[in-house]
mmCIF file of C-alpha atoms (C1' of nucleotides) in Angstrom:
data_model
loop_
_atom_site.group_PDB
_atom_site.id
_atom_site.type_symbol
_atom_site.label_atom_id
_atom_site.label_comp_id
_atom_site.label_asym_id
_atom_site.label_seq_id
_atom_site.Cartn_x
_atom_site.Cartn_y
_atom_site.Cartn_z
ATOM 1 C CA UNK A 1 10.838 -10.835 -6.090
ATOM 2 C CA UNK A 2 11.241 -12.217 -2.623
ATOM 3 C CA UNK A 3 11.766 -8.691 -1.435
ATOM 4 C CA UNK A 4 8.475 -7.635 -2.909
ATOM 5 C CA UNK A 5 6.652 -10.220 -0.862
ATOM 6 C CA UNK A 6 8.533 -9.511 2.326
ATOM 7 C CA UNK A 7 8.109 -5.787 1.848
ATOM 8 C CA UNK A 8 4.412 -6.263 1.289
ATOM 9 C CA UNK A 9 4.073 -8.255 4.476
ATOM 10 C CA UNK A 10 6.065 -5.710 6.436
ATOM 11 C CA UNK A 11 3.980 -2.926 5.020
ATOM 12 C CA UNK A 12 0.845 -4.796 6.009
ATOM 13 C CA UNK A 13 2.191 -4.906 9.545
ATOM 14 C CA UNK A 14 3.156 -1.268 9.398
ATOM 15 C CA UNK A 15 -0.052 0.235 10.659
ATOM 16 C CA UNK A 16 -1.117 0.480 14.292
ATOM 17 C CA UNK A 17 -4.661 -0.614 13.575
ATOM 18 C CA UNK A 18 -3.479 -3.714 11.791
ATOM 19 C CA UNK A 19 -1.163 -4.579 14.633
ATOM 20 C CA UNK A 20 -4.162 -4.242 16.910
ATOM 21 C CA UNK A 21 -6.217 -6.505 14.716
ATOM 22 C CA UNK A 22 -3.536 -9.155 14.825
ATOM 23 C CA UNK A 23 -3.397 -8.903 18.591
ATOM 24 C CA UNK A 24 -7.142 -9.181 18.833
ATOM 25 C CA UNK A 25 -7.103 -12.262 16.667
ATOM 26 C CA UNK A 26 -4.276 -13.690 18.715
ATOM 27 C CA UNK A 27 -6.156 -13.218 21.941
ATOM 28 C CA UNK A 28 -9.514 -14.631 20.993
ATOM 29 C CA UNK A 29 -8.323 -16.643 18.157
ATOM 30 C CA UNK A 30 -11.399 -18.731 17.544
ATOM 31 C CA UNK A 31 -14.612 -17.419 16.110
ATOM 32 C CA UNK A 32 -13.469 -13.874 15.715
ATOM 33 C CA UNK A 33 -15.510 -12.154 13.074
ATOM 34 C CA UNK A 34 -15.352 -8.686 11.602
ATOM 35 C CA UNK A 35 -17.943 -7.343 14.006
ATOM 36 C CA UNK A 36 -15.927 -8.570 16.973
ATOM 37 C CA UNK A 37 -12.860 -6.790 15.730
ATOM 38 C CA UNK A 38 -14.806 -3.662 14.938
ATOM 39 C CA UNK A 39 -16.199 -3.627 18.443
ATOM 40 C CA UNK A 40 -12.678 -3.421 19.811
ATOM 41 C CA UNK A 41 -11.706 -0.483 17.646
ATOM 42 C CA UNK A 42 -12.921 3.100 17.217
ATOM 43 C CA UNK A 43 -13.391 2.656 13.504
ATOM 44 C CA UNK A 44 -16.206 2.046 11.077
ATOM 45 C CA UNK A 45 -16.930 -1.508 10.043
ATOM 46 C CA UNK A 46 -15.963 -0.810 6.465
ATOM 47 C CA UNK A 47 -12.630 0.553 7.563
ATOM 48 C CA UNK A 48 -11.906 -2.498 9.656
ATOM 49 C CA UNK A 49 -12.939 -4.697 6.773
ATOM 50 C CA UNK A 50 -10.473 -2.867 4.591
ATOM 51 C CA UNK A 51 -7.631 -3.379 7.042
ATOM 52 C CA UNK A 52 -8.576 -7.020 7.283
ATOM 53 C CA UNK A 53 -8.340 -7.226 3.537
ATOM 54 C CA UNK A 54 -4.812 -5.863 3.608
ATOM 55 C CA UNK A 55 -3.831 -8.525 6.102
ATOM 56 C CA UNK A 56 -5.600 -11.145 4.021
ATOM 57 C CA UNK A 57 -3.845 -10.066 0.837
ATOM 58 C CA UNK A 58 -0.524 -10.200 2.603
ATOM 59 C CA UNK A 59 -1.413 -13.704 3.682
ATOM 60 C CA UNK A 60 -1.009 -12.917 7.353
ATOM 61 C CA UNK A 61 -4.511 -13.980 8.294
ATOM 62 C CA UNK A 62 -7.020 -16.426 6.847
ATOM 63 C CA UNK A 63 -10.752 -16.315 6.416
ATOM 64 C CA UNK A 64 -13.081 -19.056 7.539
ATOM 65 C CA UNK A 65 -16.649 -18.798 6.361
ATOM 66 C CA UNK A 66 -18.959 -19.680 9.193
ATOM 67 C CA UNK A 67 -22.543 -19.314 8.142
ATOM 68 C CA UNK A 68 -23.268 -15.679 7.724
ATOM 69 C CA UNK A 69 -20.140 -14.808 9.635
ATOM 70 C CA UNK A 70 -16.613 -14.673 8.377
ATOM 71 C CA UNK A 71 -14.168 -15.662 11.023
ATOM 72 C CA UNK A 72 -10.540 -14.766 10.868
ATOM 73 C CA UNK A 73 -7.542 -16.536 12.263
ATOM 74 C CA UNK A 74 -3.851 -15.845 12.182
ATOM 75 C CA UNK A 75 -2.087 -17.504 9.294
ATOM 76 C CA UNK A 76 0.521 -18.966 11.547
ATOM 77 C CA UNK A 77 2.374 -20.685 8.743
ATOM 78 C CA UNK A 78 2.868 -17.421 6.972
ATOM 79 C CA UNK A 79 3.664 -15.602 10.161
ATOM 80 C CA UNK A 80 6.269 -18.220 10.923
ATOM 81 C CA UNK A 81 7.734 -17.863 7.460
ATOM 82 C CA UNK A 82 7.763 -14.145 7.906
ATOM 83 C CA UNK A 83 9.360 -14.457 11.266
ATOM 84 C CA UNK A 84 12.083 -16.548 9.709
ATOM 85 C CA UNK A 85 12.485 -14.149 6.834
ATOM 86 C CA UNK A 86 12.692 -11.238 9.194
ATOM 87 C CA UNK A 87 15.096 -13.096 11.402
ATOM 88 C CA UNK A 88 17.196 -13.826 8.357
ATOM 89 C CA UNK A 89 17.030 -10.235 7.280
ATOM 90 C CA UNK A 90 17.993 -8.833 10.612
ATOM 91 C CA UNK A 91 20.712 -11.431 10.885
ATOM 92 C CA UNK A 92 22.030 -10.285 7.565
ATOM 93 C CA UNK A 93 21.757 -6.666 8.547
ATOM 94 C CA UNK A 94 23.217 -7.089 11.966
ATOM 95 C CA UNK A 95 25.917 -9.482 10.940
ATOM 96 C CA UNK A 96 28.583 -6.993 9.895
ATOM 97 C CA UNK A 97 28.168 -5.124 13.125
ATOM 98 C CA UNK A 98 29.234 -7.982 15.275
ATOM 99 C CA UNK A 99 32.293 -8.246 13.054
ATOM 100 C CA UNK A 100 32.314 -11.997 13.456
ATOM 101 C CA UNK A 101 33.146 -11.769 17.085
ATOM 102 C CA UNK A 102 34.209 -15.362 17.459
ATOM 103 C CA UNK A 103 34.310 -16.679 13.915
ATOM 104 C CA UNK A 104 36.283 -19.870 14.159
ATOM 105 C CA UNK A 105 37.520 -19.596 10.595
ATOM 106 C CA UNK A 106 40.346 -17.246 11.432
ATOM 107 C CA UNK A 107 43.625 -19.156 11.522
ATOM 108 C CA UNK B 1 2.200 4.522 21.659
ATOM 109 C CA UNK B 2 4.605 1.677 21.413
ATOM 110 C CA UNK B 3 2.610 0.363 18.507
ATOM 111 C CA UNK B 4 2.983 3.624 16.678
ATOM 112 C CA UNK B 5 6.721 3.330 16.814
ATOM 113 C CA UNK B 6 6.818 -0.311 15.890
ATOM 114 C CA UNK B 7 4.357 0.250 13.067
ATOM 115 C CA UNK B 8 6.438 3.117 11.811
ATOM 116 C CA UNK B 9 9.552 1.000 11.760
ATOM 117 C CA UNK B 10 7.758 -1.835 10.035
ATOM 118 C CA UNK B 11 6.355 0.542 7.486
ATOM 119 C CA UNK B 12 9.820 1.930 6.875
ATOM 120 C CA UNK B 13 10.945 -1.614 6.138
ATOM 121 C CA UNK B 14 7.910 -2.219 3.971
ATOM 122 C CA UNK B 15 9.333 -1.059 0.680
ATOM 123 C CA UNK B 16 11.608 -3.076 -1.597
ATOM 124 C CA UNK B 17 13.899 -0.149 -2.272
ATOM 125 C CA UNK B 18 14.407 0.470 1.415
ATOM 126 C CA UNK B 19 15.161 -3.171 2.010
ATOM 127 C CA UNK B 20 17.744 -2.886 -0.739
ATOM 128 C CA UNK B 21 19.245 0.192 0.856
ATOM 129 C CA UNK B 22 19.588 -1.622 4.149
ATOM 130 C CA UNK B 23 21.261 -4.524 2.415
ATOM 131 C CA UNK B 24 23.623 -2.202 0.624
ATOM 132 C CA UNK B 25 24.540 -0.539 3.880
ATOM 133 C CA UNK B 26 24.988 -3.909 5.506
ATOM 134 C CA UNK B 27 27.365 -5.065 2.828
ATOM 135 C CA UNK B 28 29.678 -2.079 2.581
ATOM 136 C CA UNK B 29 28.873 -0.700 5.917
ATOM 137 C CA UNK B 30 31.640 1.851 6.193
ATOM 138 C CA UNK B 31 31.815 5.021 4.174
ATOM 139 C CA UNK B 32 28.616 4.481 2.285
ATOM 140 C CA UNK B 33 27.228 7.749 1.067
ATOM 141 C CA UNK B 34 24.096 8.650 -0.814
ATOM 142 C CA UNK B 35 25.853 8.541 -4.157
ATOM 143 C CA UNK B 36 27.085 5.028 -3.468
ATOM 144 C CA UNK B 37 23.588 3.863 -2.728
ATOM 145 C CA UNK B 38 22.178 5.675 -5.724
ATOM 146 C CA UNK B 39 24.714 3.984 -7.957
ATOM 147 C CA UNK B 40 23.332 0.621 -6.890
ATOM 148 C CA UNK B 41 19.755 1.513 -7.688
ATOM 149 C CA UNK B 42 17.827 2.556 -10.801
ATOM 150 C CA UNK B 43 16.486 5.653 -9.119
ATOM 151 C CA UNK B 44 17.198 9.355 -9.039
ATOM 152 C CA UNK B 45 19.399 10.698 -6.291
ATOM 153 C CA UNK B 46 16.587 12.693 -4.787
ATOM 154 C CA UNK B 47 14.416 9.617 -4.602
ATOM 155 C CA UNK B 48 17.116 7.649 -2.866
ATOM 156 C CA UNK B 49 17.647 10.531 -0.494
ATOM 157 C CA UNK B 50 13.973 10.460 0.323
ATOM 158 C CA UNK B 51 14.012 6.768 1.083
ATOM 159 C CA UNK B 52 17.064 7.302 3.241
ATOM 160 C CA UNK B 53 15.148 9.939 5.121
ATOM 161 C CA UNK B 54 12.372 7.487 5.861
ATOM 162 C CA UNK B 55 14.879 5.043 7.280
ATOM 163 C CA UNK B 56 16.518 7.842 9.244
ATOM 164 C CA UNK B 57 13.220 9.018 10.688
ATOM 165 C CA UNK B 58 12.386 5.491 11.712
ATOM 166 C CA UNK B 59 15.763 5.371 13.432
ATOM 167 C CA UNK B 60 16.878 2.350 11.449
ATOM 168 C CA UNK B 61 19.996 4.011 10.077
ATOM 169 C CA UNK B 62 22.234 6.814 11.253
ATOM 170 C CA UNK B 63 23.983 9.629 9.469
ATOM 171 C CA UNK B 64 27.658 10.423 9.862
ATOM 172 C CA UNK B 65 28.829 13.667 8.363
ATOM 173 C CA UNK B 66 32.142 13.127 6.646
ATOM 174 C CA UNK B 67 33.303 16.282 4.983
ATOM 175 C CA UNK B 68 31.083 16.981 2.072
ATOM 176 C CA UNK B 69 29.754 13.449 2.215
ATOM 177 C CA UNK B 70 27.088 12.038 4.432
ATOM 178 C CA UNK B 71 27.785 8.467 5.278
ATOM 179 C CA UNK B 72 25.126 6.118 6.509
ATOM 180 C CA UNK B 73 25.371 3.139 8.752
ATOM 181 C CA UNK B 74 22.855 0.741 10.132
ATOM 182 C CA UNK B 75 21.502 1.737 13.523
ATOM 183 C CA UNK B 76 22.212 -1.658 14.959
ATOM 184 C CA UNK B 77 20.894 -0.775 18.377
ATOM 185 C CA UNK B 78 17.544 0.141 16.967
ATOM 186 C CA UNK B 79 17.539 -2.803 14.629
ATOM 187 C CA UNK B 80 18.229 -5.050 17.556
ATOM 188 C CA UNK B 81 15.435 -3.448 19.515
ATOM 189 C CA UNK B 82 13.166 -3.870 16.584
ATOM 190 C CA UNK B 83 14.209 -7.435 16.166
ATOM 191 C CA UNK B 84 13.302 -8.045 19.772
ATOM 192 C CA UNK B 85 10.035 -6.207 19.435
ATOM 193 C CA UNK B 86 9.175 -8.153 16.342
ATOM 194 C CA UNK B 87 10.219 -11.367 17.979
ATOM 195 C CA UNK B 88 8.012 -10.474 20.904
ATOM 196 C CA UNK B 89 5.151 -9.629 18.624
ATOM 197 C CA UNK B 90 5.421 -12.792 16.605
ATOM 198 C CA UNK B 91 5.807 -14.732 19.810
ATOM 199 C CA UNK B 92 2.607 -13.176 21.048
ATOM 200 C CA UNK B 93 0.878 -13.816 17.786
ATOM 201 C CA UNK B 94 2.111 -17.326 17.362
ATOM 202 C CA UNK B 95 1.713 -18.307 20.964
ATOM 203 C CA UNK B 96 -1.893 -19.480 20.879
ATOM 204 C CA UNK B 97 -1.177 -21.665 17.904
ATOM 205 C CA UNK B 98 1.392 -23.781 19.622
ATOM 206 C CA UNK B 99 -1.088 -24.220 22.431
ATOM 207 C CA UNK B 100 1.738 -24.406 24.926
ATOM 208 C CA UNK B 101 3.059 -27.610 23.511
ATOM 209 C CA UNK B 102 5.261 -28.489 26.454
ATOM 210 C CA UNK B 103 4.346 -25.944 29.088
ATOM 211 C CA UNK B 104 5.747 -27.301 32.315
ATOM 212 C CA UNK B 105 2.938 -25.759 34.325
ATOM 213 C CA UNK B 106 0.557 -28.601 33.628
ATOM 214 C CA UNK B 107 0.450 -31.001 36.547
ATOM 215 C "C1'" DG C 1 38.152 33.468 -3.397
ATOM 216 C "C1'" DT C 2 36.336 30.395 -6.924
ATOM 217 C "C1'" DC C 3 34.894 26.212 -8.526
ATOM 218 C "C1'" DC C 4 33.237 21.604 -7.939
ATOM 219 C "C1'" DT C 5 31.101 17.894 -5.691
ATOM 220 C "C1'" DT C 6 27.667 16.050 -2.631
ATOM 221 C "C1'" DC C 7 23.318 15.954 -1.070
ATOM 222 C "C1'" DA C 8 19.038 17.484 1.332
ATOM 223 C "C1'" DT C 9 15.108 19.957 0.352
ATOM 224 C "C1'" DC C 10 11.397 22.061 -2.563
ATOM 225 C "C1'" DG C 11 7.756 21.909 -5.864
ATOM 226 C "C1'" DT C 12 5.150 18.998 -8.712
ATOM 227 C "C1'" DC C 13 2.458 15.133 -10.194
ATOM 228 C "C1'" DA C 14 0.391 10.571 -10.228
ATOM 229 C "C1'" DT C 15 -0.739 6.845 -7.341
ATOM 230 C "C1'" DT C 16 -1.980 4.758 -3.109
ATOM 231 C "C1'" DT C 17 -3.854 4.804 1.410
ATOM 232 C "C1'" DA C 18 -7.079 5.559 5.105
ATOM 233 C "C1'" DA C 19 -11.331 6.754 6.458
ATOM 234 C "C1'" DC C 20 -16.300 7.105 5.855
ATOM 235 C "C1'" DG C 21 -21.266 6.169 4.479
ATOM 236 C "C1'" DA C 22 -24.125 3.639 1.461
ATOM 237 C "C1'" DT C 23 -25.237 -0.505 -0.653
ATOM 238 C "C1'" DA C 24 -25.644 -5.183 -2.337
ATOM 239 C "C1'" DT C 25 -24.987 -9.890 -1.480
ATOM 240 C "C1'" DA C 26 -25.138 -14.076 1.209
ATOM 241 C "C1'" DG C 27 -26.827 -16.939 4.605
ATOM 242 C "C1'" DG C 28 -29.930 -18.130 8.622
ATOM 243 C "C1'" DC C 29 -34.604 -17.887 10.769
ATOM 244 C "C1'" DG C 30 -39.419 -17.396 11.164
ATOM 245 C "C1'" DC D 1 -40.878 -16.431 0.966
ATOM 246 C "C1'" DG D 2 -39.627 -12.402 3.536
ATOM 247 C "C1'" DC D 3 -36.735 -10.402 7.017
ATOM 248 C "C1'" DC D 4 -32.580 -9.664 9.489
ATOM 249 C "C1'" DT D 5 -27.800 -9.802 10.298
ATOM 250 C "C1'" DA D 6 -23.133 -9.784 8.891
ATOM 251 C "C1'" DT D 7 -19.898 -8.051 5.887
ATOM 252 C "C1'" DA D 8 -17.527 -7.178 1.498
ATOM 253 C "C1'" DT D 9 -17.437 -3.821 -1.920
ATOM 254 C "C1'" DC D 10 -18.223 0.794 -4.145
ATOM 255 C "C1'" DG D 11 -17.717 5.670 -4.456
ATOM 256 C "C1'" DT D 12 -15.788 9.554 -2.420
ATOM 257 C "C1'" DT D 13 -12.484 12.512 -0.169
ATOM 258 C "C1'" DA D 14 -8.352 14.071 2.198
ATOM 259 C "C1'" DA D 15 -3.896 12.954 3.123
ATOM 260 C "C1'" DA D 16 0.373 10.356 2.436
ATOM 261 C "C1'" DT D 17 3.649 8.213 -0.663
ATOM 262 C "C1'" DG D 18 6.821 7.575 -4.469
ATOM 263 C "C1'" DA D 19 9.026 9.400 -8.152
ATOM 264 C "C1'" DC D 20 11.283 13.155 -10.637
ATOM 265 C "C1'" DG D 21 13.978 17.500 -11.852
ATOM 266 C "C1'" DA D 22 15.731 21.746 -10.082
ATOM 267 C "C1'" DT D 23 17.937 24.235 -6.674
ATOM 268 C "C1'" DG D 24 20.474 25.870 -2.711
ATOM 269 C "C1'" DA D 25 23.669 25.128 0.948
ATOM 270 C "C1'" DA D 26 27.902 22.994 2.878
ATOM 271 C "C1'" DG D 27 32.424 21.693 2.464
ATOM 272 C "C1'" DG D 28 36.892 20.457 -0.003
ATOM 273 C "C1'" DA D 29 40.496 21.579 -3.672
ATOM 274 C "C1'" DC D 30 43.016 24.714 -6.323
#
DNA sequence: GTCCTTCATCGTCATTTAACGATATAGGCG
DNA sequence: CGCCTATATCGTTAAATGACGATGAAGGAC
């Protein structure tokens, strides 16, 4: 289901460490490898690698093999899609609240 | 931390059933009690109640005692906040990609 | 007061997650 | 070829999650 995918992406975002990782990637977006990320966090390399995997599986980041290093970049396409999906969701959720403030359809 | 809160809210959204619950609340936003939600889902009442609790704890919905019923409504304020926060996050994340396409600052 | 409905909470169980250390693989360098 | 570095994966463990049935408490209705 669509919801499954969206939920999976939201769940992937739903951890402070993973938010941090995304921010780290956003800041130094080029040539950011696992070791770089690990250096910014108080966690073991294997743990960081695991979090990276969650983000990878959710499609929120992409891997770029670079010699012996694996560099990661934000999957901006997917993030954009997700942004749209989330925008659509929140629009849907928030819609009834506004009670069609100025809906032109009313006679 | 701010991230803790945001992550918690995202995690609360990160389950298909909870997305469904939010949609259900959005559709028939008034007088929607636990039984109503349960009727829309193939889950036990206690399970639905648990999911509702997660959404409550994340502040995404609010409870309104109504006699023997507890009615739930979307916490639109919080959802709006979250929408902003998410927008801000995605803006931050997506920013480097656009490479300031038309930033006026450039001579 | 008694009964009935609604629902949150409790206890349980299986699954998943988060964290770690250890390890094996893959690629560059001498 | 042999070594080193980088990192993904494995195995483990504790804790969290998701699901359920049962139960107890709160609040009408008669």
